[in-house]
Every structure is written in C-alpha cells, then in structure tokens.
Coordinates of C-alpha atoms and ligand atoms in Angstrom, one line a residue:
M268 CA 73.5 -31.0 200.7
I269 CA 71.4 -28.0 201.6
C270 CA 68.4 -28.4 203.9
S271 CA 64.9 -27.0 203.3
E272 CA 65.5 -24.0 205.5
D273 CA 68.2 -22.9 203.1
A274 CA 66.1 -23.5 199.9
R275 CA 65.0 -20.2 198.3
T276 CA 61.6 -18.9 199.2
D277 CA 62.0 -15.6 197.4
W278 CA 61.1 -16.8 193.9
T279 CA 59.4 -14.3 191.7
R280 CA 56.5 -15.1 189.3
D281 CA 58.7 -13.9 186.5
E282 CA 61.3 -16.5 187.3
L283 CA 58.7 -19.2 187.4
R284 CA 57.2 -18.0 184.1
D285 CA 60.7 -18.1 182.5
L286 CA 61.2 -21.7 183.7
F287 CA 57.9 -22.8 182.2
E288 CA 58.9 -21.1 178.9
L289 CA 62.2 -22.9 178.6
P290 CA 62.6 -25.3 175.7
F291 CA 61.1 -28.6 177.1
T292 CA 64.4 -30.5 177.0
E293 CA 66.3 -27.7 178.7
L294 CA 63.7 -27.5 181.5
L295 CA 63.9 -31.3 181.9
F296 CA 67.7 -31.2 182.1
R297 CA 67.7 -28.5 184.7
A298 CA 65.1 -30.2 186.8
A299 CA 67.0 -33.5 186.6
E300 CA 70.2 -31.7 187.7
T301 CA 68.4 -30.3 190.7
H302 CA 66.9 -33.7 191.5
R303 CA 70.2 -35.5 191.4
A304 CA 71.8 -32.8 193.6
H305 CA 69.3 -33.5 196.5
H306 CA 67.8 -36.9 196.0
A307 CA 68.7 -40.4 194.9
P308 CA 67.5 -40.3 191.3
G309 CA 66.5 -43.9 191.0
E310 CA 64.3 -44.0 194.1
V311 CA 60.5 -43.6 194.3
Q312 CA 58.5 -43.2 197.5
L313 CA 55.4 -45.4 197.6
C314 CA 52.4 -44.1 199.4
T315 CA 49.0 -45.6 200.0
L316 CA 45.7 -43.7 200.4
L317 CA 42.6 -44.7 202.4
S318 CA 39.4 -42.9 202.6
I319 CA 38.5 -43.2 206.3
K320 CA 35.3 -41.1 205.9
T321 CA 33.7 -41.0 202.5
G322 CA 31.2 -38.6 200.9
G323 CA 28.7 -36.1 202.1
C324 CA 31.2 -33.2 202.5
P325 CA 29.7 -29.8 203.0
E326 CA 32.4 -28.0 200.9
D327 CA 31.7 -27.3 197.2
C328 CA 35.1 -28.1 195.6
G329 CA 34.2 -28.3 191.9
Y330 CA 36.4 -31.3 191.2
C331 CA 35.4 -33.5 194.1
S332 CA 33.2 -36.6 194.0
Q333 CA 32.7 -36.4 197.8
S334 CA 31.0 -33.0 197.9
A335 CA 27.4 -33.1 198.9
S336 CA 26.7 -30.7 196.1
A337 CA 28.0 -33.1 193.5
N338 CA 25.8 -35.8 191.9
S339 CA 28.5 -38.4 191.7
G340 CA 26.3 -41.2 193.1
L341 CA 28.7 -41.7 196.0
K342 CA 27.0 -42.8 199.2
A343 CA 28.0 -40.8 202.3
E344 CA 29.6 -43.1 204.9
K345 CA 30.5 -42.8 208.6
L346 CA 34.0 -42.6 209.9
M347 CA 35.6 -46.1 209.6
D348 CA 36.4 -48.2 212.7
V349 CA 40.0 -47.9 213.9
D350 CA 40.5 -51.7 213.5
A351 CA 39.4 -51.6 209.8
V352 CA 41.9 -48.7 209.2
L353 CA 44.7 -50.6 210.9
A354 CA 43.9 -53.7 208.8
A355 CA 44.2 -51.6 205.6
A356 CA 47.5 -50.1 206.8
A357 CA 48.9 -53.5 207.5
E358 CA 48.0 -54.6 203.9
A359 CA 49.6 -51.4 202.5
K360 CA 52.8 -52.2 204.5
A361 CA 52.9 -55.7 203.2
A362 CA 52.6 -54.4 199.6
G363 CA 55.7 -52.3 200.2
S364 CA 54.2 -49.0 201.0
Q365 CA 56.1 -46.5 203.1
R366 CA 53.6 -43.9 203.9
F367 CA 49.9 -44.3 204.8
C368 CA 47.7 -41.4 204.1
M369 CA 44.2 -41.2 205.5
G370 CA 41.6 -38.8 204.1
A371 CA 38.2 -37.7 205.4
A372 CA 35.5 -35.8 203.5
W373 CA 35.2 -33.2 206.1
R374 CA 35.3 -29.4 206.1
E375 CA 37.1 -29.8 209.4
P376 CA 37.2 -32.6 212.0
K377 CA 34.7 -32.4 214.9
D378 CA 36.2 -32.5 218.3
R379 CA 34.2 -35.7 219.1
D380 CA 36.0 -37.5 216.1
M381 CA 39.5 -36.6 217.3
A382 CA 40.0 -39.5 219.7
A383 CA 39.3 -42.1 217.0
V384 CA 41.4 -40.3 214.5
C385 CA 44.3 -40.1 216.9
D386 CA 44.0 -43.8 217.7
M387 CA 44.3 -44.5 213.9
V388 CA 47.4 -42.3 213.7
A389 CA 49.0 -44.0 216.8
G390 CA 48.2 -47.5 215.4
V391 CA 49.6 -46.9 211.9
K392 CA 52.7 -45.2 213.3
A393 CA 53.3 -48.3 215.6
M394 CA 53.5 -50.4 212.4
G395 CA 56.5 -48.5 211.3
L396 CA 54.7 -46.6 208.5
E397 CA 54.9 -42.9 208.0
T398 CA 51.6 -41.3 208.8
C399 CA 49.7 -38.7 206.9
M400 CA 46.2 -37.4 207.3
T401 CA 44.0 -35.0 205.4
L402 CA 40.9 -34.0 207.3
G403 CA 40.2 -30.4 206.1
M404 CA 40.8 -27.3 208.2
L405 CA 42.4 -27.7 211.7
T406 CA 42.5 -25.6 214.8
G407 CA 45.8 -25.3 216.7
D408 CA 44.5 -27.7 219.4
Q409 CA 43.6 -30.3 216.8
A410 CA 46.9 -30.0 215.0
R411 CA 48.8 -30.5 218.4
A412 CA 46.6 -33.5 219.3
L413 CA 47.4 -35.1 215.9
K414 CA 51.1 -34.4 216.4
T415 CA 51.1 -35.9 219.9
A416 CA 49.4 -39.0 218.5
G417 CA 52.3 -39.5 216.1
L418 CA 51.1 -37.8 212.9
D419 CA 54.1 -37.1 210.6
Y420 CA 52.5 -35.2 207.7
Y421 CA 49.3 -33.3 207.3
N422 CA 48.0 -32.9 203.7
H423 CA 46.1 -29.7 202.9
N424 CA 46.2 -28.5 199.3
I425 CA 46.0 -24.9 198.0
D426 CA 44.7 -26.6 194.8
T427 CA 45.4 -23.8 192.3
S428 CA 46.5 -20.1 192.0
P429 CA 45.0 -17.5 194.3
E430 CA 43.3 -16.0 191.2
H431 CA 41.7 -19.2 189.9
Y432 CA 40.8 -20.5 193.4
G433 CA 37.4 -18.8 193.6
N434 CA 36.3 -20.4 190.3
I435 CA 36.7 -23.8 191.9
I436 CA 35.7 -23.5 195.6
T437 CA 33.5 -20.9 197.2
T438 CA 32.9 -22.4 200.7
R439 CA 36.4 -21.6 202.1
T440 CA 39.0 -19.2 201.1
F441 CA 42.6 -19.5 199.9
Q442 CA 43.7 -17.6 203.1
E443 CA 41.9 -20.2 205.3
R444 CA 44.0 -22.9 203.6
L445 CA 47.1 -21.0 204.4
D446 CA 46.0 -20.5 208.0
T447 CA 45.6 -24.3 208.5
L448 CA 49.0 -24.8 207.0
A449 CA 50.5 -22.4 209.5
E450 CA 48.8 -24.3 212.4
V451 CA 50.3 -27.6 211.0
R452 CA 53.7 -26.0 210.9
D453 CA 53.4 -24.5 214.4
A454 CA 52.4 -27.9 215.8
G455 CA 55.7 -29.3 214.4
M456 CA 54.3 -31.6 211.7
A457 CA 55.6 -31.8 208.1
V458 CA 53.5 -30.2 205.5
C459 CA 52.1 -32.0 202.4
C460 CA 50.6 -29.4 200.1
G461 CA 50.0 -29.2 196.4
G462 CA 47.1 -28.9 194.0
I463 CA 45.4 -30.0 190.8
V464 CA 46.2 -29.1 187.2
G465 CA 43.9 -29.6 184.3
M466 CA 41.0 -27.7 185.9
G467 CA 40.7 -25.3 183.0
E468 CA 43.4 -23.0 184.4
S469 CA 45.9 -21.0 182.4
R470 CA 49.7 -21.4 182.3
E471 CA 49.7 -18.3 184.5
D472 CA 47.6 -20.0 187.1
R473 CA 50.1 -22.9 187.1
V474 CA 52.8 -20.3 187.6
G475 CA 50.8 -18.7 190.5
F476 CA 50.0 -22.1 192.1
L477 CA 53.7 -23.1 192.3
H478 CA 54.8 -19.6 193.2
S479 CA 52.4 -19.7 196.2
L480 CA 54.0 -23.0 197.4
A481 CA 57.6 -22.0 196.6
T482 CA 57.3 -18.7 198.6
L483 CA 55.7 -20.2 201.7
P484 CA 57.9 -19.4 204.8
R485 CA 59.1 -23.0 204.5
H486 CA 58.6 -25.3 201.5
P487 CA 56.1 -28.2 202.0
E488 CA 58.1 -31.4 202.6
S489 CA 55.7 -33.1 200.1
V490 CA 54.2 -31.5 197.0
P491 CA 51.4 -33.6 195.4
V492 CA 50.7 -32.6 191.8
N493 CA 47.3 -34.0 190.9
A494 CA 46.0 -34.1 187.4
L495 CA 42.2 -33.7 187.5
V496 CA 40.3 -37.0 187.5
P497 CA 37.1 -35.9 185.8
V498 CA 34.2 -37.4 187.8
K499 CA 30.7 -37.4 186.3
G500 CA 28.3 -35.4 188.3
T501 CA 30.9 -32.9 189.6
V502 CA 31.0 -29.4 188.3
L503 CA 34.4 -29.8 186.6
G504 CA 33.9 -33.4 185.5
D505 CA 30.8 -32.4 183.6
M506 CA 32.1 -29.1 182.4
L507 CA 35.4 -30.5 181.0
A508 CA 34.0 -33.9 179.9
G509 CA 35.6 -34.8 176.5
D510 CA 38.1 -32.0 176.7
R511 CA 41.8 -32.7 176.7
L512 CA 42.3 -31.5 180.3
I513 CA 46.0 -30.8 180.2
D514 CA 48.7 -31.7 177.7
D515 CA 51.1 -34.3 178.9
S516 CA 54.1 -32.0 178.3
E517 CA 52.5 -29.2 180.3
Y518 CA 52.0 -31.6 183.2
V519 CA 55.6 -32.7 183.0
R520 CA 56.6 -29.0 182.9
T521 CA 54.6 -28.4 186.1
V522 CA 56.5 -31.2 187.8
A523 CA 59.8 -29.9 186.6
V524 CA 59.2 -26.3 187.8
A525 CA 58.0 -27.7 191.2
R526 CA 61.3 -29.7 191.4
I527 CA 63.5 -26.7 190.5
T528 CA 61.8 -24.2 192.8
M529 CA 61.4 -26.7 195.8
P530 CA 64.6 -28.7 195.5
M531 CA 64.3 -30.6 198.8
S532 CA 60.7 -31.5 198.6
M533 CA 59.2 -34.9 197.6
V534 CA 57.2 -34.2 194.4
R535 CA 54.4 -36.6 194.1
L536 CA 52.6 -37.8 190.9
S537 CA 49.2 -38.1 192.5
A538 CA 45.7 -38.4 191.1
G539 CA 45.5 -38.8 187.3
R540 CA 48.4 -41.1 186.9
E541 CA 46.2 -44.0 185.9
S542 CA 45.4 -42.3 182.6
M543 CA 49.0 -41.3 181.9
S544 CA 51.2 -43.3 179.6
E545 CA 54.2 -45.0 180.9
A546 CA 56.3 -42.7 178.8
T547 CA 54.8 -39.6 180.4
Q548 CA 55.3 -41.1 183.9
A549 CA 59.0 -41.8 183.0
L550 CA 59.4 -38.1 181.8
C551 CA 57.9 -37.0 185.2
F552 CA 60.5 -39.1 187.0
M553 CA 63.2 -37.5 184.8
A554 CA 61.7 -34.1 185.7
G555 CA 62.2 -34.9 189.4
A556 CA 59.0 -36.6 190.6
N557 CA 60.0 -39.0 193.3
S558 CA 56.8 -40.2 194.9
I559 CA 53.6 -42.0 193.8
F560 CA 50.4 -43.3 195.2
T561 CA 50.2 -47.0 194.8
G562 CA 47.3 -49.4 195.2
D563 CA 44.1 -49.9 193.2
K564 CA 42.3 -46.9 194.6
L565 CA 43.0 -43.3 195.5
L566 CA 40.2 -42.0 197.7
T567 CA 37.2 -42.7 195.6
T568 CA 38.6 -43.1 192.1
A569 CA 40.8 -45.8 190.5
N570 CA 44.6 -45.9 190.6
A571 CA 47.1 -47.8 188.6
G572 CA 47.5 -50.7 191.1
D573 CA 50.4 -52.3 192.8
S574 CA 51.3 -54.8 190.1
K575 CA 51.2 -52.3 187.3
D576 CA 53.4 -50.0 189.3
A577 CA 55.9 -52.7 190.2
A578 CA 56.1 -53.6 186.5
L579 CA 56.7 -49.9 185.6
L580 CA 59.3 -49.4 188.2
A581 CA 61.1 -52.6 187.2
K582 CA 61.0 -51.6 183.5
L583 CA 62.5 -48.2 184.4
G584 CA 65.1 -49.7 186.8
M585 CA 63.8 -47.6 189.7
R586 CA 63.4 -48.9 193.2
P587 CA 61.1 -48.1 196.1
M588 CA 62.6 -45.7 198.6
T589 CA 63.5 -46.9 202.0
A590 CA 62.3 -44.9 204.9
A591 CA 65.6 -43.0 205.1
E592 CA 64.9 -40.0 202.9
P593 CA 61.5 -38.9 204.1
M594 CA 62.5 -39.6 207.7
R595 CA 65.4 -37.2 207.1
A596 CA 62.9 -34.6 205.9
L597 CA 61.0 -35.1 209.2
E598 CA 64.2 -34.7 211.2
R599 CA 64.7 -31.3 209.5
V600 CA 61.3 -30.2 210.8
E601 CA 61.9 -31.2 214.4
Ligands
SAM1579 N1 38.5 -32.9 202.7 C1 39.9 -32.7 202.8 C2 40.3 -31.5 202.1 O1 39.8 -31.2 201.0 O2 41.3 -30.9 202.5 C3 40.7 -33.9 202.4 C4 40.3 -34.8 201.2 S1 40.5 -34.0 199.6 C5 39.7 -35.3 198.7 C6 42.2 -34.1 199.2 C7 42.6 -33.5 197.9 O3 42.4 -34.4 196.9 C8 42.0 -32.2 197.4 O4 42.6 -31.1 198.0 C9 42.3 -32.2 195.9 O5 43.5 -31.6 195.7 C10 42.4 -33.7 195.6 N2 41.4 -34.2 194.7 C11 40.1 -34.4 195.1 N3 39.3 -34.8 194.0 C12 40.2 -34.8 193.0 C13 40.0 -35.1 191.6 N4 38.8 -35.5 191.1 N5 41.0 -35.0 190.8 C14 42.2 -34.7 191.3 N6 42.5 -34.4 192.6 C15 41.5 -34.4 193.4
DTB1580 C1 46.3 -35.3 197.2 O1 46.8 -34.2 196.8 N1 45.8 -36.2 196.4 C2 45.2 -37.3 197.1 C3 45.6 -37.0 198.6 N2 46.2 -35.7 198.4 C4 44.6 -37.0 199.6 C5 43.8 -37.4 196.8 C6 43.4 -37.6 195.4 C7 42.0 -37.9 195.2 C8 41.6 -38.2 193.8 C9 40.1 -38.3 193.7 C10 39.5 -39.4 194.4 O2 40.0 -40.6 194.4 O3 38.4 -39.2 195.0
SF4_1581 FE1 35.2 -32.0 200.8 FE2 37.8 -32.2 200.5 FE3 36.2 -33.0 198.6 FE4 36.5 -30.4 199.1 S1 38.1 -31.8 198.4 S2 34.5 -31.4 198.8 S3 36.8 -30.4 201.3 S4 36.3 -33.9 200.6

C-alpha cells in the first residue's frame, strides 16, 4: 500500500481531461480498481455535521444560504454553547457516526471565539469521535491552537476551478483559500478540501477544480464533492432554479476522477445527496466514494437522514467504517 506522500501530485490538466472523456464504464472500472487497491471497498465512513454558528456571514459565496447578502430567510444566530455542541456530538456518536464536523458562518474566527471553539474540539475528541471544523480563514496561531485542542481535520474548500471561482465569490480569493490550507498543513492537521459541482461550471472547470486538488503539495486527506443544493434567495439558487444542475453521470465522473487522481483520500458524497437516486449513489460508491454525511440536516439544508442511509447501506451490503482507516490517514500526517 502506498501512502499519500507517494501519491502523484504532478497530474496535468490533459490527463484529467482524458480521464473525464473515457467511456463511462471504463472510467468507473478504473476508479473501482484504484479504490480497491487502497481502501476496503465495502466500507463507508459516516460523518455528522453541526452548524455551531449559523447565518449572517459577511462573505458573498453565491451558493450559500448563510451569506448576509442572500435573502434566504435564515436568522443569524450566535455561536452555540459548548454543552449544546457536546450533546449533539453524543447523539451523533450514538447514531454510529465516526466524525463530527462543526461549521461556522464566519469569514474567519475572531480571537475571542477561539477558547469556546477549542473547548468544543477537546470535548468532542474526548468522546472518541474524529473532530473536524470549518470556520473560514485561519491564521497560523489559530491553526496551532485548534491542533493543540485536538482538532484532527480542518475543512476549507476551494469550491471550483481557479477560472470559475471569481464568478461565485468576490470577497476572498482562491489564493487566500490556498494560504489557509497551507497554515492547516503547517500546524499538522489533516486537510479536508473539496468543492461544489452544478454551479453552472463547464467540464473544463471540473477538470481545473480536481487538478488544483490533485496537484497540491500533499493531497487533502478528505475530498468532499458537493452537488449544489439550490437555495431560494441565493444568487445561484435563484439563477439556476428549474435548471438541471448537473447530470448524474457527470457527478459520478467527477467522483471517479477524484478517486483515480487522489487514490489515498477519502472521497465524500456531500451536499446534494438527498436529491440523488439510490442508483446514482451506488454508482458513486462503485466510482470510489467512501464517505457520506449522515443525519437529517447538513448545515442549514436537509440531508437524507440516518434511517434512509442505514437502509441504503444494508441494501447495498456496505458497512460503516470503523475508526481504523481515517486514523491511519491521520498517522500519515503526524
Ligand atoms: N464559512 C466557512 C467557509 O466557507 O469556509 C465554513 C462553512 S461553509 C458553509 C462550508 C462549505 O459548504 C462551502 O465551502 C461549500 O463548499 C459548501 N456549501 C455551502 N452551501 C452549499 C450549497 N448550497 N450547496 C452545496 N454546497 C454548499
Ligand atoms: C462540505 O464540503 N460540505 C459540508 C461541509 N463541507 C461543511 C457543508 C454542506 C453545506 C450544504 C448547505 C447547507 O446545509 O447549508
Ligand atoms: Fe460564509 Fe462559508 Fe457561506 Fe461563504 S460558504 S457565505 S464563507 S458560511
């Protein structure tokens, strides 16, 4: 088994384009081969999300219900109490979740919030769950404080290709995203980084998006592939309302190319799974996806729910991953 340091980071855009253009069944076959070489193919990691600070975000991400510039009707809330977060984590653990991911609608955390956020990390970690947070941009000091508190993963997405990025977000740059990812790496945490498809981007943008991830100095340990959840009142939700956002087969292709180019990473079916058929989700698992968000809610939008997921996994004969594999990914970082 190779480890992520040995995985190729010199992919060219031409190579990724060629992968996308393979006949669908050939692409799937190659992705499944790669998956089986590095992961237990019948296992799926279960992660739970919690919005620890909802709404009122100063950024203008065109897809997001939590942006203050959107008219999504979402009420801005304060940072949750540590005890309430720990109660939600205990519930997630009881439902079989393995990773607990806490998200805040911030451009970046304020230093005055760091103590509470670090207490949340330490408390969740003490329950034996893997910890993940997504709080926006981080300074080096903040990244190190989170690491010291016990944070395993930091989620910070590049969202799309460098070329399409400016059509979606204007309040921070692609380069600023990369800078935060470098701080997370330097602090010794594992990186969770992916993006969204179905935002009106071209195939070439999907190539550019995955190429940016697969040529990072080190691949993200987790790669969430979100399909846009169109939210009324957001720029993209209103603009793309009624459109077919992305063809199912193109979503599966994106998952397959992520799997082939980042063989060791966990590839996560993230937002948008609720509106996907069971057959499409099964194709995604075949194409190398090995992680999902469970529970009734993502951050602010609906998710499939634990019982639906349990039924799907049982139907497909797949089992929830034990802590072993992601923990091995963490050992490779340390
Ligand atoms: N504020 C932090 C940030 O943006 O880094 C963390 C929270 S933010 C909601 C986390 C990620 O969720 C975004 O980077 C985006 O990829 C994804 N996301 C947000 N709204 C979405 C939507 N409507 N559909 C699909 N993905 C979405
Ligand atoms: C990620 O890539 N997807 C998750 C997690 N990282 C934080 C968030 C999805 C949010 C979907 C829209 C919502 O529920 O607000
Ligand atoms: Fe704010 Fe994150 Fe939503 Fe962008 S994606 S508006 S940064 S909460």
